[in-house]
Amino acid sequence: MLSNRIRLIFNMTTLMLLSFALMSCTPENPQSTFDAQGPISEIQKNLFLFTFWIAVIVFIVVEGAIIFVTFKYRRKNDDLPPQIHGNLRLEITWTIIPAIIIVIIAIPTVFGIWETQVMPDEEDAIIINAVGHQWWFEFKYPSEEIVTANELHLPEDKNVIVNIQSQDVLHSFWIPKIAGKVDMVPNHENKLWFRADNPGLYYGQCAEFCGIVHAMMRFRVVVHTEENYQNWLEGMRTPPKSVNSGSDEDEGRKLFVGNCSMCHTNDSYKKAAYHKEINSQYNRWEEWKKDKENSAIVSAPNLTHFGNRLTIASGIKENNYENLVKWIENPDSIKIGTRMKNHANIYNSDKKLTDQEIQQIAKYLLSLKPENDSMASYNQELKR
Amino acid sequence: MSSIIGPKQFQIPRIFPRPMSHSGIWYWLGTVDHKKIGTMYGIVSFFWFIMGGIEALLIRVQLSQAENDIISPELYNQLFTMHGTTMVFLVVMPLSAAFFNWLIPLQIGARDVAFPRLNALSLWVFIFGSILMNISWLTGEAPNGGWFGYPPNSTIQFNPGNGMTFWVLGLNVLGVASIAAGLNFIVTIINMRAPGMTLMRMPVFTWMTFITSILIVLALPILGVAGIQMTGDRVYGTNFFNSEAGGDPIFWQHIFWLFGHPEVYILILPAMGIVSEILPTFARKPLFGYTFIVFSGIIIGFMGWFVWSHHMFTVGLGPAANTAFTLSTMLIAIPTGVKIFNWLATLWGGSIKFTTAMLFSIGFIAMFTIGGLSGVTHAVSPSDAQQQDTYYVVAHFHYVLFGGSIFAIFGGLYFWWPKFTGYMLNERLGILNFIIMLIGFNLQFAPMHWLGLDGMPRRIYTYAENMGWELSNLAATIGGFLIAFSVLIFMVNVFISRINKKLASGDPWDARTLEWSISSPPPHYNFVEIPKVEHIDDWWYKKYPELLEGSPKQTKSPKVTVEDTSNVDESKIHLPDLSYYPLFVGVGLSIAALGVIYSYALVTIGLILVFWGCIGWSTEPVNEPHEKHH
C-alpha cells in the first residue's frame, strides 16, 4: 500500500520534472539568458548557474527531509514522541552552514559586480547614447555623428559603452543575450558596457513598466563583422538613391515632407545633421510638453535609411510594404496608444490621407536606402 | 461591579443611542469585540481575495497565448496594478489582521485588545479605504501605474486622470488603519498578558504578531509620507517626483522600498507564526528551538530595514551600493534558513497527523524554501540584472507570498476554524483543497522561472509568437484556474460546515496554547477567569502535567478540560460597551479622501464626520451609565 503510494508520487514527480525540463533550457529562444553572447552576459549566466546549483543542493536536502519526515514520522499509534525542546549545538550548526554558503556565493558575486559595472577605457570603446522614449529607442553615435532608432548596429569583439538616458518616464535597456539591463531614468545618466562576441541579430526589450504599450517597446541589435560595420557607417553617411520625379516614390516624398517631416527626420546622412537632429528632437519634446493634450508635434524616431530597417513600430513587425501601409493607415492596428496616432494631424484633423497617398508614402520610405547599398544582401539574410 | 462613569463632562448630543443587544446589524456596526472585528476583517479581506484572484485570472487569460487581444493594454495595466495592490494591502495584510484580532487576546489570556474602539476604527478605516480604492473601477479609471507607482509614469504629467490619485489616497487611508492596528497590538502584547506569561512564554504566533506590529508602525508612516508627496504632486502641483521640474523619480523608489521591504516581512512573519503553532500541535512535539525561532524572527524584522535597494539593482546606484545591498540581502538568508531547519527538526521524530492544517503548513515550508532559494539568486546582483523585472521575479515572490503567506493563512483557517465558528470543516474536502492548490500553484508559478530566464519581462500585456513563451504561459494559465478551483472547494467546505453544523469541541486538535482552553466559539468575555501561566504551551502542560516530570510513552487523559461556562455570572465581567464613533471616523476619512479627487464639499463633509466622531469618541463614557450592569 505504502510502496504503491511512494511509486505513484515518484512517477508523478518524474513526470513533472520531465515536463519542466521540456519547457526550460531553450537557448534558441531570442531572449534566452542561457545563450550568452558576450562577456557580460557570460559572467551573469555563470554566476546564476553557480548560485543555482548550490540552491539545488539545498533544495534537495530540505525537500528531501520534508518528504522523509512525512513518511517516516506519520502517526502510527497514540504513543507520545520524545519531547525534545531543542538542541543548541545543532541549531548553531545550522546557523553556521547557511552563513558559510552565503560567503561562498558572496565572493564571486562581489567580483562580478565590479567586473560588470566598472566601465572599460573609453579610448578604444564605441560610445552609444541610448535614449528611451514612450515607446521607442533612440540610438546616437556621438563620435560618428550618426542617429538611428530601434536598431542598434555594432561591431563584434569591441567594447561598447552605452550612456543610458530617458526623455520621459522610466524605461530599461536590455539585450538579454549580450548584457543584463540598466534602467533609463530621466534626469539621470546611467552607463552600461558590454561586448558582443559573434555577429548576428539580437533582440532587445524595454524591461521597466513605462505606460500603455510597454509590451511593444522592443529593439533589434545587429552585430556586424568589423568590415560590415564600417560599411554600415559609410552607408549612414551617404544619401539615398534619388527618386524619379513623378513616380509614386516622388509623390510619397512630397507627402512625407508635408505630413511627417515635422516629427520624423529622414536626412541625417547629411553633414552636420547630427547636432541639428539633437536640437530638433529637443524642440519637438518641448513643443509637446507645452500642450500634451493637443500638440501636433512630438519627438519621433529618426527615419534615415528607413528602407534598410528590419522592423517597424520599434521591433514589432517586419519592415515590408504591407505592414508599413497598415501601420501608416492606422497605427493602432499594430500598436495601440502611440503618440503618432494621438497627435499627428493626419489622424486627428481633416487632413486625412487617402489610401493612395498612404501607399505612396510607404513606397517612398522603403526606397530610403543608401546608394550602392553594400549591405543589401546581408540585410536580406538577417530578415530571414 | 458597577459600570465606570466618567467625571461630569461635556457630552455632545447622542443622536445614535448605543446598541445594547448582542446581535443584529446595529450590534455589528458598533462592536468593539476583537473576535467580531476579526471575523469582519476576515470576511472583507476574503472578498478582496476573490476580486484579486479574478483580476489575476483575467491577466492569465490574456497571456495564455501569444498576440492575444482579449484584454486591452489599458485594462491590462489596471488589472495588474489592482491585483498587486489588492493582494498586498487588501488581502494578506488584513487577513493577517483577522488572525491577530481573533488570536492575540486569546493566546495571551486577555479579554480584549488594549484599545477596543481603536481596533474598531482600524477595521472601518480598512473597509472604507478598500472600497475607496476599488470605486475607481466604477469610474472606469482604475489605477494603472503598477502597485509600486513608479514616477514619472505615475505623475499627473504622464498619467492624467484620477486612477493613480485613487490609488495613492486609498493607500494613505489604509495606512491609517494599519498603523492604528499595529500600535494597538504592540500595547496589547506588552501590557495585557496573563499573569505569568513572560515574553519568552508567549506563543510564537504572538511573538511574530508583536514583531510585525512594530514593523507596521515603523514602515507604514514612510509610505504615508511618500503618499502625501505623491498626492501633492498629482493634485496640488508640487514637484517632489515631477522629473520635468527637476524632481527625482529615484527618490520615490528609495522611500517606496524603504517601506516596501519591511512590508515583505509584514506579509510573511504572521505566516511563520501560524505555521509555528500548527506544526507542534500535529507532530505532538514542542517547537524545536523556540528561542532560535523567536530571535531569528526579531533579526529578520531588524535586517529587513537594510536591504531595500535590492529592489533597485538596475537603476544605476553604482557598484559600491550594489555590493552593500547584495551582502545585506544575502545575510537575511541565514535567519530564514534557521527557521526552516527548526521547523524540520520539529517534525523530525514527531508523531505527525496529516490534517489539512498540517498539510498546508508542510506545504508552506516546501514552497517557501523554493521562494527563499530563488531569493538568494536575486541577491546575486550581477545576475539579477538579467532577472530584474522579468517573470523570474514574479515566480520568486509568488513562491514567498502565495506558497508562503497564503498557504499558511489557509492552514491557519483550517486550524482555527473550529475555534472561530464552533463548527468543524470537512477534512476530506480540505485535503482535496490542499492537493489541488499545491498542484495548481506549482503549475502556475514554476514555469514563470523559465519564462523570466528566457527573457520575458513583467507587466507586458502581449508577446510575439516567435519568443518561445507560449507553452509555459499556457501552463501557468491552467495552473491559475486550478488555484481558483481549490479556493472554490474551500468556499464549498465553509458552506457545508454551515449546513452540517458538526460541532467543534473547545480543543479539537489536542492543541497547546491558551485559546484552546476555552469553548468554541469562545464566549464574548473569552476567559471566565484570567489564567495563570507557568510554561510555554501552558494549556498543553495543564492537560498533561506528567510531561513536566519525565518522558512518558503515553499521555494520561487530560487533567483539565475546557472551561465550563454554563454557570458564569456575566455581570461580574467588565467589557467595554459598543460604540458607533469608530465607524463615523472611518467613513469620514474615506469621504474626505474621495473629496480630494472630486470636490471640497465632500472633504468638508468627511472632515466634519471625522471631528464629530473624534469628539463623540473622547467624551463618551467607556460604559453606559445605566441599569444594565447592576
Short mmCIF file of N, CA, C and O in Angstrom, two decimals, chain B residues 124-213:
data_model
loop_
_atom_site.label_atom_id
_atom_site.label_comp_id
_atom_site.label_asym_id
_atom_site.label_seq_id
_atom_site.Cartn_x
_atom_site.Cartn_y
_atom_site.Cartn_z
N TRP B 124 -12.89 49.74 10.37
CA TRP B 124 -13.76 50.54 9.49
C TRP B 124 -12.92 51.35 8.51
O TRP B 124 -13.32 51.52 7.36
N VAL B 125 -11.78 51.84 8.95
CA VAL B 125 -10.93 52.58 8.02
C VAL B 125 -10.46 51.64 6.92
O VAL B 125 -10.46 51.99 5.74
N PHE B 126 -10.11 50.40 7.30
CA PHE B 126 -9.69 49.42 6.29
C PHE B 126 -10.83 49.17 5.29
O PHE B 126 -10.64 49.20 4.08
N ILE B 127 -12.03 48.92 5.83
CA ILE B 127 -13.14 48.57 4.93
C ILE B 127 -13.43 49.71 3.97
O ILE B 127 -13.50 49.53 2.75
N PHE B 128 -13.56 50.94 4.51
CA PHE B 128 -13.92 52.04 3.61
C PHE B 128 -12.74 52.45 2.73
O PHE B 128 -12.94 52.88 1.60
N GLY B 129 -11.52 52.28 3.23
CA GLY B 129 -10.36 52.54 2.38
C GLY B 129 -10.32 51.59 1.20
O GLY B 129 -10.03 51.98 0.07
N SER B 130 -10.65 50.32 1.47
CA SER B 130 -10.61 49.34 0.37
C SER B 130 -11.71 49.64 -0.64
O SER B 130 -11.52 49.49 -1.84
N ILE B 131 -12.86 50.09 -0.13
CA ILE B 131 -13.94 50.46 -1.06
C ILE B 131 -13.51 51.67 -1.88
O ILE B 131 -13.67 51.71 -3.10
N LEU B 132 -12.92 52.65 -1.20
CA LEU B 132 -12.46 53.87 -1.89
C LEU B 132 -11.55 53.50 -3.06
O LEU B 132 -11.71 53.98 -4.18
N MET B 133 -10.61 52.60 -2.78
CA MET B 133 -9.66 52.27 -3.84
C MET B 133 -10.35 51.57 -5.01
O MET B 133 -10.02 51.79 -6.16
N ASN B 134 -11.34 50.76 -4.70
CA ASN B 134 -11.99 50.00 -5.77
C ASN B 134 -13.13 50.73 -6.45
O ASN B 134 -13.59 50.29 -7.51
N ILE B 135 -13.60 51.84 -5.85
CA ILE B 135 -14.59 52.66 -6.55
C ILE B 135 -14.04 53.08 -7.90
O ILE B 135 -14.77 53.27 -8.87
N SER B 136 -12.70 53.18 -7.96
CA SER B 136 -12.08 53.63 -9.21
C SER B 136 -12.50 52.76 -10.39
O SER B 136 -12.61 53.24 -11.50
N TRP B 137 -12.78 51.46 -10.14
CA TRP B 137 -13.24 50.61 -11.25
C TRP B 137 -14.53 51.14 -11.83
O TRP B 137 -14.75 51.11 -13.04
N LEU B 138 -15.42 51.63 -10.94
CA LEU B 138 -16.73 52.09 -11.42
C LEU B 138 -16.60 53.35 -12.25
O LEU B 138 -17.39 53.60 -13.16
N THR B 139 -15.59 54.17 -11.95
CA THR B 139 -15.41 55.39 -12.74
C THR B 139 -14.69 55.09 -14.04
O THR B 139 -14.53 55.98 -14.87
N GLY B 140 -14.26 53.84 -14.24
CA GLY B 140 -13.54 53.50 -15.46
C GLY B 140 -12.09 53.91 -15.43
O GLY B 140 -11.36 53.72 -16.40
N GLU B 141 -11.66 54.52 -14.33
CA GLU B 141 -10.28 54.98 -14.25
C GLU B 141 -9.56 54.28 -13.11
O GLU B 141 -9.15 54.91 -12.14
N ALA B 142 -9.45 52.97 -13.21
CA ALA B 142 -8.75 52.26 -12.15
C ALA B 142 -7.26 52.60 -12.23
O ALA B 142 -6.76 52.97 -13.28
N PRO B 143 -6.56 52.51 -11.10
CA PRO B 143 -5.12 52.80 -11.11
C PRO B 143 -4.40 51.95 -12.15
O PRO B 143 -4.71 50.78 -12.33
N ASN B 144 -3.42 52.55 -12.83
CA ASN B 144 -2.77 51.82 -13.92
C ASN B 144 -1.26 52.00 -13.91
O ASN B 144 -0.60 51.79 -14.92
N GLY B 145 -0.70 52.41 -12.78
CA GLY B 145 0.74 52.69 -12.76
C GLY B 145 1.55 51.65 -12.01
O GLY B 145 2.69 51.89 -11.67
N GLY B 146 0.97 50.48 -11.77
CA GLY B 146 1.70 49.45 -11.03
C GLY B 146 1.51 49.62 -9.54
O GLY B 146 1.28 50.73 -9.06
N TRP B 147 1.62 48.52 -8.80
CA TRP B 147 1.39 48.59 -7.35
C TRP B 147 2.52 49.37 -6.68
O TRP B 147 2.41 49.80 -5.54
N PHE B 148 3.64 49.56 -7.42
CA PHE B 148 4.80 50.28 -6.90
C PHE B 148 4.74 51.75 -7.29
O PHE B 148 5.54 52.53 -6.83
N GLY B 149 3.83 52.11 -8.19
CA GLY B 149 3.56 53.50 -8.55
C GLY B 149 4.77 54.33 -8.94
O GLY B 149 4.87 55.50 -8.57
N TYR B 150 5.71 53.75 -9.71
CA TYR B 150 6.93 54.49 -10.03
C TYR B 150 6.63 55.76 -10.83
O TYR B 150 6.06 55.70 -11.91
N PRO B 151 7.05 56.94 -10.32
CA PRO B 151 7.04 58.11 -11.17
C PRO B 151 8.21 58.01 -12.15
O PRO B 151 9.15 57.28 -11.88
N PRO B 152 8.22 58.73 -13.24
CA PRO B 152 7.22 59.69 -13.70
C PRO B 152 5.96 59.06 -14.31
O PRO B 152 5.01 59.78 -14.56
N ASN B 153 5.95 57.74 -14.52
CA ASN B 153 4.78 57.16 -15.17
C ASN B 153 3.52 57.31 -14.31
O ASN B 153 2.42 57.16 -14.79
N SER B 154 3.68 57.58 -13.01
CA SER B 154 2.51 57.74 -12.17
C SER B 154 2.22 59.21 -11.89
O SER B 154 1.29 59.51 -11.15
N THR B 155 3.02 60.11 -12.44
CA THR B 155 2.77 61.53 -12.17
C THR B 155 1.62 62.03 -13.03
O THR B 155 1.25 61.42 -14.03
N ILE B 156 1.07 63.15 -12.62
CA ILE B 156 -0.06 63.72 -13.37
C ILE B 156 0.40 64.12 -14.77
O ILE B 156 -0.38 64.12 -15.71
N GLN B 157 1.71 64.41 -14.92
CA GLN B 157 2.22 64.82 -16.23
C GLN B 157 2.15 63.68 -17.23
O GLN B 157 1.92 63.90 -18.42
N PHE B 158 2.37 62.46 -16.78
CA PHE B 158 2.37 61.33 -17.71
C PHE B 158 1.18 60.40 -17.50
O PHE B 158 0.99 59.46 -18.26
N ASN B 159 0.44 60.63 -16.46
CA ASN B 159 -0.67 59.74 -16.16
C ASN B 159 -1.86 60.56 -15.71
O ASN B 159 -2.27 60.52 -14.55
N PRO B 160 -2.42 61.37 -16.62
CA PRO B 160 -3.55 62.19 -16.24
C PRO B 160 -4.76 61.32 -15.91
O PRO B 160 -4.75 60.13 -16.18
N GLY B 161 -5.76 61.93 -15.32
CA GLY B 161 -6.91 61.14 -14.89
C GLY B 161 -6.82 60.86 -13.41
O GLY B 161 -5.85 61.24 -12.76
N ASN B 162 -7.81 60.16 -12.89
CA ASN B 162 -7.90 60.00 -11.44
C ASN B 162 -7.37 58.67 -10.93
O ASN B 162 -7.30 58.46 -9.73
N GLY B 163 -6.99 57.76 -11.84
CA GLY B 163 -6.64 56.41 -11.42
C GLY B 163 -5.60 56.37 -10.31
O GLY B 163 -5.84 55.85 -9.22
N MET B 164 -4.43 56.95 -10.58
CA MET B 164 -3.36 56.85 -9.58
C MET B 164 -3.65 57.71 -8.36
O MET B 164 -3.10 57.49 -7.29
N THR B 165 -4.53 58.72 -8.52
CA THR B 165 -4.93 59.50 -7.34
C THR B 165 -5.76 58.64 -6.40
O THR B 165 -5.57 58.67 -5.17
N PHE B 166 -6.68 57.85 -6.99
CA PHE B 166 -7.42 56.88 -6.17
C PHE B 166 -6.46 55.97 -5.43
O PHE B 166 -6.60 55.68 -4.24
N TRP B 167 -5.46 55.51 -6.17
CA TRP B 167 -4.51 54.56 -5.61
C TRP B 167 -3.78 55.14 -4.40
O TRP B 167 -3.73 54.56 -3.33
N VAL B 168 -3.24 56.37 -4.60
CA VAL B 168 -2.39 56.92 -3.55
C VAL B 168 -3.24 57.34 -2.35
O VAL B 168 -2.85 57.14 -1.19
N LEU B 169 -4.45 57.85 -2.60
CA LEU B 169 -5.32 58.22 -1.48
C LEU B 169 -5.78 56.96 -0.74
O LEU B 169 -5.83 56.93 0.48
N GLY B 170 -6.11 55.93 -1.52
CA GLY B 170 -6.51 54.66 -0.90
C GLY B 170 -5.42 54.14 0.02
O GLY B 170 -5.67 53.73 1.15
N LEU B 171 -4.18 54.18 -0.46
CA LEU B 171 -3.07 53.69 0.37
C LEU B 171 -2.93 54.51 1.62
O LEU B 171 -2.66 53.99 2.71
N ASN B 172 -3.09 55.83 1.50
CA ASN B 172 -2.96 56.67 2.68
C ASN B 172 -4.03 56.35 3.72
O ASN B 172 -3.74 56.27 4.91
N VAL B 173 -5.27 56.14 3.25
CA VAL B 173 -6.33 55.80 4.19
C VAL B 173 -6.05 54.44 4.83
O VAL B 173 -6.13 54.28 6.05
N LEU B 174 -5.66 53.46 4.01
CA LEU B 174 -5.38 52.12 4.54
C LEU B 174 -4.22 52.17 5.54
O LEU B 174 -4.20 51.42 6.52
N GLY B 175 -3.26 53.05 5.28
CA GLY B 175 -2.13 53.18 6.19
C GLY B 175 -2.57 53.57 7.59
O GLY B 175 -2.04 53.07 8.58
N VAL B 176 -3.58 54.44 7.68
CA VAL B 176 -4.11 54.84 8.99
C VAL B 176 -4.58 53.60 9.74
O VAL B 176 -4.28 53.40 10.92
N ALA B 177 -5.33 52.75 9.02
CA ALA B 177 -5.86 51.54 9.64
C ALA B 177 -4.73 50.66 10.16
O ALA B 177 -4.77 50.16 11.29
N SER B 178 -3.70 50.48 9.32
CA SER B 178 -2.62 49.57 9.71
C SER B 178 -1.84 50.11 10.89
O SER B 178 -1.50 49.37 11.81
N ILE B 179 -1.54 51.41 10.86
CA ILE B 179 -0.73 51.97 11.95
C ILE B 179 -1.49 51.88 13.27
O ILE B 179 -0.94 51.49 14.31
N ALA B 180 -2.80 52.21 13.22
CA ALA B 180 -3.60 52.12 14.45
C ALA B 180 -3.61 50.69 14.97
O ALA B 180 -3.43 50.45 16.17
N ALA B 181 -3.79 49.73 14.05
CA ALA B 181 -3.83 48.33 14.48
C ALA B 181 -2.47 47.91 15.03
O ALA B 181 -2.39 47.21 16.05
N GLY B 182 -1.40 48.35 14.38
CA GLY B 182 -0.07 47.99 14.84
C GLY B 182 0.17 48.47 16.26
O GLY B 182 0.60 47.71 17.14
N LEU B 183 -0.14 49.75 16.51
CA LEU B 183 0.03 50.30 17.86
C LEU B 183 -0.79 49.52 18.87
O LEU B 183 -0.32 49.17 19.96
N ASN B 184 -2.01 49.22 18.47
CA ASN B 184 -2.92 48.52 19.36
C ASN B 184 -2.33 47.18 19.79
O ASN B 184 -2.35 46.82 20.97
N PHE B 185 -1.78 46.44 18.82
CA PHE B 185 -1.28 45.11 19.18
C PHE B 185 0.03 45.18 19.94
O PHE B 185 0.30 44.33 20.79
N ILE B 186 0.85 46.20 19.68
CA ILE B 186 2.06 46.36 20.48
C ILE B 186 1.68 46.56 21.94
O ILE B 186 2.17 45.88 22.85
N VAL B 187 0.76 47.51 22.17
CA VAL B 187 0.35 47.81 23.55
C VAL B 187 -0.32 46.60 24.18
O VAL B 187 -0.06 46.25 25.33
N THR B 188 -1.17 45.93 23.39
CA THR B 188 -1.87 44.76 23.92
C THR B 188 -0.87 43.69 24.37
O THR B 188 -0.97 43.16 25.48
N ILE B 189 0.09 43.41 23.51
CA ILE B 189 1.00 42.31 23.83
C ILE B 189 1.92 42.70 24.98
O ILE B 189 2.25 41.87 25.83
N ILE B 190 2.31 43.97 25.05
CA ILE B 190 3.18 44.36 26.17
C ILE B 190 2.41 44.35 27.49
O ILE B 190 2.92 43.88 28.51
N ASN B 191 1.18 44.84 27.47
CA ASN B 191 0.50 45.14 28.74
C ASN B 191 -0.55 44.14 29.18
O ASN B 191 -0.91 44.12 30.34
N MET B 192 -1.09 43.36 28.28
CA MET B 192 -2.30 42.63 28.64
C MET B 192 -2.07 41.13 28.81
O MET B 192 -3.02 40.36 28.85
N ARG B 193 -0.81 40.72 28.85
CA ARG B 193 -0.55 39.29 29.02
C ARG B 193 -1.03 38.81 30.39
O ARG B 193 -0.96 39.55 31.38
N ALA B 194 -1.52 37.59 30.42
CA ALA B 194 -2.00 37.00 31.66
C ALA B 194 -0.83 36.88 32.64
O ALA B 194 0.33 36.81 32.22
N PRO B 195 -1.13 36.86 33.92
CA PRO B 195 -0.05 36.73 34.90
C PRO B 195 0.79 35.49 34.62
O PRO B 195 0.25 34.42 34.32
N GLY B 196 2.09 35.65 34.68
CA GLY B 196 2.98 34.51 34.46
C GLY B 196 3.42 34.35 33.03
O GLY B 196 4.39 33.65 32.76
N MET B 197 2.74 35.02 32.08
CA MET B 197 3.16 34.87 30.70
C MET B 197 4.28 35.87 30.42
O MET B 197 4.05 37.02 30.03
N THR B 198 5.50 35.44 30.68
CA THR B 198 6.63 36.30 30.35
C THR B 198 6.78 36.34 28.84
O THR B 198 6.15 35.58 28.11
N LEU B 199 7.63 37.26 28.36
CA LEU B 199 7.80 37.37 26.91
C LEU B 199 8.21 36.03 26.32
O LEU B 199 7.74 35.63 25.26
N MET B 200 9.12 35.34 27.00
CA MET B 200 9.61 34.09 26.44
C MET B 200 8.69 32.90 26.74
O MET B 200 9.05 31.75 26.53
N ARG B 201 7.47 33.19 27.25
CA ARG B 201 6.47 32.13 27.31
C ARG B 201 5.34 32.40 26.32
O ARG B 201 4.34 31.69 26.30
N MET B 202 5.49 33.47 25.55
CA MET B 202 4.42 33.79 24.60
C MET B 202 4.42 32.77 23.47
O MET B 202 5.47 32.31 23.03
N PRO B 203 3.23 32.45 22.94
CA PRO B 203 3.19 31.60 21.75
C PRO B 203 3.95 32.29 20.60
O PRO B 203 4.01 33.52 20.55
N VAL B 204 4.50 31.49 19.69
CA VAL B 204 5.30 32.08 18.61
C VAL B 204 4.44 32.98 17.73
O VAL B 204 4.90 34.01 17.24
N PHE B 205 3.16 32.61 17.56
CA PHE B 205 2.32 33.49 16.74
C PHE B 205 2.21 34.88 17.37
O PHE B 205 2.26 35.89 16.68
N THR B 206 2.09 34.91 18.69
CA THR B 206 2.04 36.21 19.37
C THR B 206 3.35 36.97 19.16
O THR B 206 3.35 38.18 18.90
N TRP B 207 4.45 36.24 19.25
CA TRP B 207 5.75 36.88 19.01
C TRP B 207 5.83 37.49 17.62
O TRP B 207 6.26 38.63 17.44
N MET B 208 5.41 36.72 16.63
CA MET B 208 5.52 37.21 15.25
C MET B 208 4.56 38.38 15.03
O MET B 208 4.86 39.32 14.30
N THR B 209 3.40 38.33 15.70
CA THR B 209 2.48 39.47 15.61
C THR B 209 3.12 40.71 16.21
O THR B 209 3.01 41.82 15.67
N PHE B 210 3.81 40.51 17.33
CA PHE B 210 4.48 41.61 18.00
C PHE B 210 5.51 42.24 17.07
O PHE B 210 5.53 43.47 16.86
N ILE B 211 6.36 41.41 16.46
CA ILE B 211 7.39 41.93 15.56
C ILE B 211 6.75 42.60 14.35
O ILE B 211 7.12 43.71 13.95
N THR B 212 5.73 41.94 13.79
CA THR B 212 5.04 42.51 12.63
C THR B 212 4.45 43.88 12.98
O THR B 212 4.54 44.82 12.19
N SER B 213 3.85 43.97 14.17
CA SER B 213 3.22 45.24 14.56
C SER B 213 4.25 46.35 14.65
O SER B 213 4.00 47.49 14.25
#
